[in-house]
mmCIF file of C-alpha atoms in Angstrom:
data_model
loop_
_atom_site.group_PDB
_atom_site.id
_atom_site.type_symbol
_atom_site.label_atom_id
_atom_site.label_comp_id
_atom_site.label_asym_id
_atom_site.label_seq_id
_atom_site.Cartn_x
_atom_site.Cartn_y
_atom_site.Cartn_z
ATOM 1 C CA MET A 1469 94.771 -122.789 -11.020
ATOM 2 C CA ARG A 1470 91.138 -123.500 -11.912
ATOM 3 C CA ARG A 1471 89.389 -126.022 -9.682
ATOM 4 C CA ARG A 1472 87.967 -129.182 -11.219
ATOM 5 C CA TRP A 1473 84.571 -130.711 -10.568
ATOM 6 C CA ASN A 1474 85.151 -134.133 -8.997
ATOM 7 C CA LEU A 1475 82.508 -136.155 -10.831
ATOM 8 C CA PRO A 1476 83.725 -139.583 -9.593
ATOM 9 C CA ALA A 1477 83.248 -138.423 -5.990
ATOM 10 C CA LEU A 1478 79.714 -137.274 -6.775
ATOM 11 C CA LYS A 1479 78.914 -140.591 -8.452
ATOM 12 C CA GLU A 1480 80.223 -142.513 -5.456
ATOM 13 C CA HIS A 1481 77.984 -140.421 -3.216
ATOM 14 C CA ILE A 1482 74.997 -141.243 -5.438
ATOM 15 C CA ARG A 1483 75.777 -144.965 -5.254
ATOM 16 C CA THR A 1484 75.835 -144.706 -1.462
ATOM 17 C CA ILE A 1485 72.533 -142.913 -0.965
ATOM 18 C CA GLU A 1486 70.645 -143.691 -4.163
ATOM 19 C CA PRO A 1487 71.604 -147.256 -5.085
ATOM 20 C CA ASP A 1488 68.589 -147.832 -7.336
ATOM 21 C CA LYS A 1489 68.736 -144.630 -9.334
ATOM 22 C CA ASN A 1490 70.968 -145.515 -12.264
ATOM 23 C CA TRP A 1491 69.356 -142.665 -14.173
ATOM 24 C CA LEU A 1492 71.007 -140.255 -11.754
ATOM 25 C CA LEU A 1493 74.444 -141.730 -12.459
ATOM 26 C CA SER A 1494 73.740 -141.403 -16.179
ATOM 27 C CA THR A 1495 72.752 -137.776 -15.587
ATOM 28 C CA VAL A 1496 76.220 -137.090 -14.183
ATOM 29 C CA ASP A 1497 77.649 -138.660 -17.332
ATOM 30 C CA SER A 1498 75.325 -136.494 -19.424
ATOM 31 C CA VAL A 1499 76.749 -133.321 -17.886
ATOM 32 C CA SER A 1500 80.283 -134.499 -18.615
ATOM 33 C CA HIS A 1501 79.436 -135.528 -22.184
ATOM 34 C CA SER A 1502 77.633 -132.248 -22.833
ATOM 35 C CA LEU A 1503 80.810 -130.355 -21.982
ATOM 36 C CA PHE A 1504 82.712 -132.307 -24.659
ATOM 37 C CA ILE A 1505 79.979 -131.772 -27.269
ATOM 38 C CA TYR A 1506 80.030 -128.063 -26.474
ATOM 39 C CA GLN A 1507 83.794 -127.861 -27.074
ATOM 40 C CA TYR A 1508 83.325 -129.468 -30.493
ATOM 41 C CA HIS A 1509 80.668 -126.995 -31.652
ATOM 42 C CA LYS A 1510 82.425 -124.010 -30.099
ATOM 43 C CA SER A 1511 85.611 -124.780 -32.048
ATOM 44 C CA LEU A 1512 83.743 -125.134 -35.354
ATOM 45 C CA ALA A 1513 81.833 -121.893 -34.818
ATOM 46 C CA ARG A 1514 85.027 -120.064 -33.837
ATOM 47 C CA ASP A 1515 86.935 -121.272 -36.890
ATOM 48 C CA ALA A 1516 84.166 -120.922 -39.497
ATOM 49 C CA PHE A 1517 85.416 -117.536 -40.711
ATOM 50 C CA ALA A 1518 89.128 -118.296 -40.331
ATOM 51 C CA ALA A 1519 89.754 -117.510 -44.024
ATOM 52 C CA TYR A 1520 88.529 -113.965 -43.417
ATOM 53 C CA HIS A 1521 90.547 -113.316 -40.260
ATOM 54 C CA VAL A 1522 93.124 -110.589 -40.529
ATOM 55 C CA GLU A 1523 96.088 -112.974 -40.739
ATOM 56 C CA HIS A 1524 94.630 -114.570 -43.891
ATOM 57 C CA ASP A 1525 92.939 -111.470 -45.319
ATOM 58 C CA PRO A 1526 95.056 -108.544 -44.065
ATOM 59 C CA ASP A 1527 93.316 -105.841 -46.120
ATOM 60 C CA GLY A 1528 89.784 -107.216 -45.943
ATOM 61 C CA ILE A 1529 89.646 -107.643 -49.721
ATOM 62 C CA LYS A 1530 88.452 -111.250 -49.597
ATOM 63 C CA MET A 1531 85.695 -110.416 -47.123
ATOM 64 C CA PHE A 1532 84.605 -107.365 -49.118
ATOM 65 C CA ALA A 1533 84.459 -109.353 -52.355
ATOM 66 C CA ALA A 1534 82.480 -112.168 -50.722
ATOM 67 C CA THR A 1535 79.847 -109.819 -49.327
ATOM 68 C CA MET A 1536 79.544 -107.775 -52.549
ATOM 69 C CA MET A 1537 79.210 -110.632 -55.053
ATOM 70 C CA MET A 1538 75.713 -110.617 -56.540
ATOM 71 C CA GLY A 1539 75.516 -114.393 -56.776
ATOM 72 C CA GLY A 1540 77.170 -115.043 -53.477
ATOM 73 C CA ASP A 1541 80.425 -116.814 -52.790
ATOM 74 C CA ASP A 1542 80.372 -120.541 -52.056
ATOM 75 C CA GLU A 1543 83.196 -120.383 -49.503
ATOM 76 C CA PHE A 1544 81.572 -117.476 -47.730
ATOM 77 C CA GLU A 1545 78.130 -119.123 -47.714
ATOM 78 C CA ASP A 1546 79.671 -122.300 -46.282
ATOM 79 C CA ALA A 1547 81.346 -120.217 -43.565
ATOM 80 C CA LYS A 1548 78.035 -118.539 -42.705
ATOM 81 C CA LEU A 1549 76.261 -121.890 -42.452
ATOM 82 C CA ALA A 1550 79.017 -123.446 -40.322
ATOM 83 C CA SER A 1551 79.116 -120.400 -38.066
ATOM 84 C CA GLU A 1552 75.352 -120.251 -37.562
ATOM 85 C CA ALA A 1553 74.740 -123.984 -37.141
ATOM 86 C CA ASN A 1554 77.559 -124.486 -34.676
ATOM 87 C CA LEU A 1555 76.845 -121.305 -32.732
ATOM 88 C CA ILE A 1556 73.226 -122.395 -32.242
ATOM 89 C CA ALA A 1557 74.406 -125.857 -31.179
ATOM 90 C CA ALA A 1558 76.969 -124.407 -28.743
ATOM 91 C CA ILE A 1559 74.359 -122.116 -27.188
ATOM 92 C CA ASN A 1560 71.699 -124.811 -26.916
ATOM 93 C CA ILE A 1561 74.008 -127.393 -25.371
ATOM 94 C CA THR A 1562 75.186 -124.802 -22.845
ATOM 95 C CA ARG A 1563 71.644 -123.802 -21.912
ATOM 96 C CA ASN A 1564 70.508 -127.430 -21.717
ATOM 97 C CA THR A 1565 73.430 -128.372 -19.474
ATOM 98 C CA PHE A 1566 72.104 -126.001 -16.817
ATOM 99 C CA ASP A 1567 68.849 -127.970 -16.792
ATOM 100 C CA ILE A 1568 70.717 -131.297 -16.673
ATOM 101 C CA LEU A 1569 72.616 -129.942 -13.670
ATOM 102 C CA ALA A 1570 69.272 -128.935 -12.179
ATOM 103 C CA GLN A 1571 68.191 -132.591 -12.254
ATOM 104 C CA LEU A 1572 71.179 -133.438 -10.054
ATOM 105 C CA VAL A 1573 70.437 -130.602 -7.653
ATOM 106 C CA ASN A 1574 66.783 -131.617 -7.587
ATOM 107 C CA ALA A 1575 67.523 -135.231 -6.623
ATOM 108 C CA LEU A 1576 70.436 -134.590 -4.280
ATOM 109 C CA ALA A 1577 69.673 -131.286 -2.552
ATOM 110 C CA LEU A 1578 65.887 -130.894 -2.325
ATOM 111 C CA PRO A 1579 64.116 -132.604 0.600
ATOM 112 C CA GLN A 1580 61.080 -133.093 -1.668
ATOM 113 C CA PRO A 1581 62.313 -133.281 -5.265
ATOM 114 C CA LEU A 1582 60.229 -131.896 -8.097
ATOM 115 C CA ALA A 1583 58.805 -134.233 -10.725
ATOM 116 C CA ILE A 1584 61.411 -134.779 -13.431
ATOM 117 C CA ASP A 1585 59.246 -133.194 -16.132
ATOM 118 C CA ARG A 1586 58.701 -130.111 -13.919
ATOM 119 C CA CYS A 1587 62.343 -129.597 -13.070
ATOM 120 C CA ASP A 1588 64.511 -126.868 -14.550
ATOM 121 C CA PHE A 1589 67.248 -124.527 -13.377
ATOM 122 C CA THR A 1590 65.036 -121.711 -12.083
ATOM 123 C CA LYS A 1591 62.399 -123.966 -10.492
ATOM 124 C CA VAL A 1592 65.106 -125.798 -8.531
ATOM 125 C CA ARG A 1593 66.600 -122.461 -7.508
ATOM 126 C CA ASP A 1594 63.248 -121.338 -6.101
ATOM 127 C CA LYS A 1595 62.686 -124.578 -4.170
ATOM 128 C CA LEU A 1596 66.120 -124.818 -2.547
ATOM 129 C CA GLN A 1597 66.498 -123.955 1.097
ATOM 130 C CA GLU A 1598 68.829 -121.090 1.959
ATOM 131 C CA SER A 1599 72.383 -122.292 1.405
ATOM 132 C CA THR A 1600 75.546 -121.498 -0.490
ATOM 133 C CA LEU A 1601 74.230 -123.674 -3.315
ATOM 134 C CA LYS A 1602 71.016 -121.665 -3.580
ATOM 135 C CA ALA A 1603 72.946 -118.394 -3.441
ATOM 136 C CA GLU A 1604 75.260 -119.499 -6.240
ATOM 137 C CA ILE A 1605 72.432 -120.736 -8.466
ATOM 138 C CA SER A 1606 70.579 -117.457 -7.848
ATOM 139 C CA ARG A 1607 73.674 -115.466 -8.753
ATOM 140 C CA VAL A 1608 74.262 -117.354 -11.995
ATOM 141 C CA SER A 1609 70.609 -117.114 -13.052
ATOM 142 C CA GLN A 1610 70.914 -113.312 -12.998
ATOM 143 C CA LEU A 1611 74.111 -113.102 -15.051
ATOM 144 C CA HIS A 1612 73.876 -111.358 -18.404
ATOM 145 C CA TRP A 1613 75.167 -114.277 -20.452
ATOM 146 C CA TYR A 1614 72.891 -116.786 -18.725
ATOM 147 C CA ARG A 1615 69.879 -114.606 -19.571
ATOM 148 C CA TYR A 1616 71.188 -114.104 -23.112
ATOM 149 C CA LEU A 1617 71.585 -117.836 -23.754
ATOM 150 C CA ALA A 1618 68.156 -118.563 -22.274
ATOM 151 C CA GLY A 1619 66.568 -115.845 -24.408
ATOM 152 C CA PHE A 1620 68.376 -117.010 -27.542
ATOM 153 C CA SER A 1621 67.351 -120.649 -27.036
ATOM 154 C CA ASN A 1622 63.725 -119.769 -26.388
ATOM 155 C CA THR A 1623 63.537 -117.365 -29.322
ATOM 156 C CA ILE A 1624 64.781 -119.822 -31.946
ATOM 157 C CA LYS A 1625 62.354 -122.481 -30.710
ATOM 158 C CA HIS A 1626 59.530 -120.494 -32.238
ATOM 159 C CA ARG A 1627 60.931 -118.288 -34.973
ATOM 160 C CA GLN A 1628 64.303 -117.978 -36.658
ATOM 161 C CA LEU A 1629 64.601 -114.356 -35.609
ATOM 162 C CA ILE A 1630 68.333 -114.376 -35.065
ATOM 163 C CA THR A 1631 70.383 -114.154 -38.232
ATOM 164 C CA HIS A 1632 74.047 -113.802 -39.057
ATOM 165 C CA THR A 1633 75.013 -110.562 -40.770
ATOM 166 C CA PRO A 1634 78.442 -110.670 -42.461
ATOM 167 C CA SER A 1635 80.547 -107.826 -41.119
ATOM 168 C CA GLN A 1636 84.007 -106.350 -41.125
ATOM 169 C CA LYS A 1637 85.811 -105.111 -38.028
ATOM 170 C CA HIS A 1638 87.776 -101.885 -38.336
ATOM 171 C CA GLU A 1639 89.789 -99.971 -35.769
ATOM 172 C CA GLU A 1640 87.726 -96.975 -34.718
ATOM 173 C CA LYS A 1641 90.458 -94.324 -34.969
ATOM 174 C CA THR A 1642 92.493 -95.505 -37.950
ATOM 175 C CA GLY A 1643 89.994 -97.561 -39.922
ATOM 176 C CA ARG A 1644 92.506 -100.419 -40.055
ATOM 177 C CA TYR A 1645 90.908 -103.756 -40.973
ATOM 178 C CA LEU A 1646 90.753 -106.078 -37.958
ATOM 179 C CA GLY A 1647 89.089 -109.090 -39.551
ATOM 180 C CA GLY A 1648 85.790 -110.315 -40.871
ATOM 181 C CA GLY A 1649 83.108 -112.578 -39.531
ATOM 182 C CA ALA A 1650 79.457 -112.437 -38.585
ATOM 183 C CA GLU A 1651 77.299 -110.628 -36.094
ATOM 184 C CA VAL A 1652 74.285 -112.036 -34.276
ATOM 185 C CA ALA A 1653 71.369 -109.629 -34.545
ATOM 186 C CA SER A 1654 69.830 -107.911 -31.547
ATOM 187 C CA PHE A 1655 66.634 -109.387 -30.130
ATOM 188 C CA ASP A 1656 64.158 -108.985 -27.276
ATOM 189 C CA TYR A 1657 63.047 -111.714 -24.914
ATOM 190 C CA ARG A 1658 60.503 -110.985 -22.211
ATOM 191 C CA ASP A 1659 61.847 -107.954 -20.321
ATOM 192 C CA ASP A 1660 65.384 -108.224 -21.707
ATOM 193 C CA LYS A 1661 66.666 -106.362 -24.744
ATOM 194 C CA PHE A 1662 69.880 -107.858 -26.110
ATOM 195 C CA THR A 1663 72.175 -105.912 -28.388
ATOM 196 C CA SER A 1664 73.921 -107.387 -31.416
ATOM 197 C CA TYR A 1665 77.204 -109.200 -30.825
ATOM 198 C CA TRP A 1666 80.012 -110.622 -32.865
ATOM 199 C CA VAL A 1667 79.884 -114.409 -32.966
ATOM 200 C CA GLN A 1668 83.209 -114.487 -31.111
ATOM 201 C CA GLU A 1669 81.724 -112.369 -28.306
ATOM 202 C CA VAL A 1670 78.793 -114.772 -27.924
ATOM 203 C CA LEU A 1671 81.183 -117.724 -27.872
ATOM 204 C CA GLU A 1672 83.165 -116.013 -25.116
ATOM 205 C CA GLY A 1673 79.884 -115.696 -23.234
ATOM 206 C CA THR A 1674 79.284 -119.443 -23.556
ATOM 207 C CA VAL A 1675 82.791 -120.075 -22.196
ATOM 208 C CA GLU A 1676 81.940 -117.952 -19.152
ATOM 209 C CA MET A 1677 78.777 -119.951 -18.619
ATOM 210 C CA HIS A 1678 80.560 -123.294 -18.890
ATOM 211 C CA ASN A 1679 82.975 -122.105 -16.237
ATOM 212 C CA GLU A 1680 79.922 -121.300 -14.099
ATOM 213 C CA ILE A 1681 78.512 -124.800 -14.676
ATOM 214 C CA VAL A 1682 81.735 -126.312 -13.358
ATOM 215 C CA SER A 1683 81.711 -123.900 -10.411
ATOM 216 C CA LEU A 1684 78.118 -124.860 -9.577
ATOM 217 C CA GLY A 1685 79.051 -128.537 -9.822
ATOM 218 C CA ILE A 1686 81.846 -128.002 -7.303
ATOM 219 C CA THR A 1687 79.378 -126.215 -5.006
ATOM 220 C CA LEU A 1688 76.940 -129.127 -5.378
ATOM 221 C CA ASN A 1689 79.692 -131.537 -4.334
ATOM 222 C CA GLU A 1690 80.468 -129.406 -1.303
ATOM 223 C CA HIS A 1691 76.766 -129.273 -0.429
ATOM 224 C CA CYS A 1692 76.372 -133.048 -0.680
ATOM 225 C CA LEU A 1693 79.705 -134.329 0.580
ATOM 226 C CA THR A 1694 80.473 -131.962 3.471
ATOM 227 C CA PRO A 1695 79.434 -133.615 6.769
ATOM 228 C CA ALA A 1696 76.695 -131.776 8.610
ATOM 229 C CA LEU A 1697 77.708 -130.062 11.813
ATOM 230 C CA PRO A 1698 76.407 -131.745 15.010
#
């Protein structure tokens, strides 16, 4: 059974030690709300190409026709737009939630907190003293999907380099149609080179990262609420 992050306990701790920092209580609420917003966009991105999934288009004829039409297909174009817009939103909200979490770690776990406008996930990681919390943040910051989401978010800030290419999935050995959808193009960011992925694969990566956010929140609670040894 997956553990849950006890946000009420963390808020009670904040009220005890930081009675004047209502912004910190609202930051806890922001993390929680971000998780709900993410679920909304993830679902819309996942379902955008439902009409072209194998159960609705068993032979791939609808997908083939949509991609071959010279003038485009309104339903297909709508699916592309919904997929792209909601995928970008799901990625950005996931990436931003790590930095919202960093504000909590900054205020609650650093002896000398960073200025709010200088605080992000990696800067907090580097400033933390050796602890389980630091080790966990360091581990997550090196994960493939964390680096992918960070690279994606930073790339689309400057140029719309990442585009959706309509594609069909086929079984490698038999050629059997497995469904249609969109791929996210490969891209480079700093020293990382990211291959192309199906939208569904990227969404699965965001799910992994949201599970990591919850895990880090639980570790933050343990860091803050566990009594120090004498």
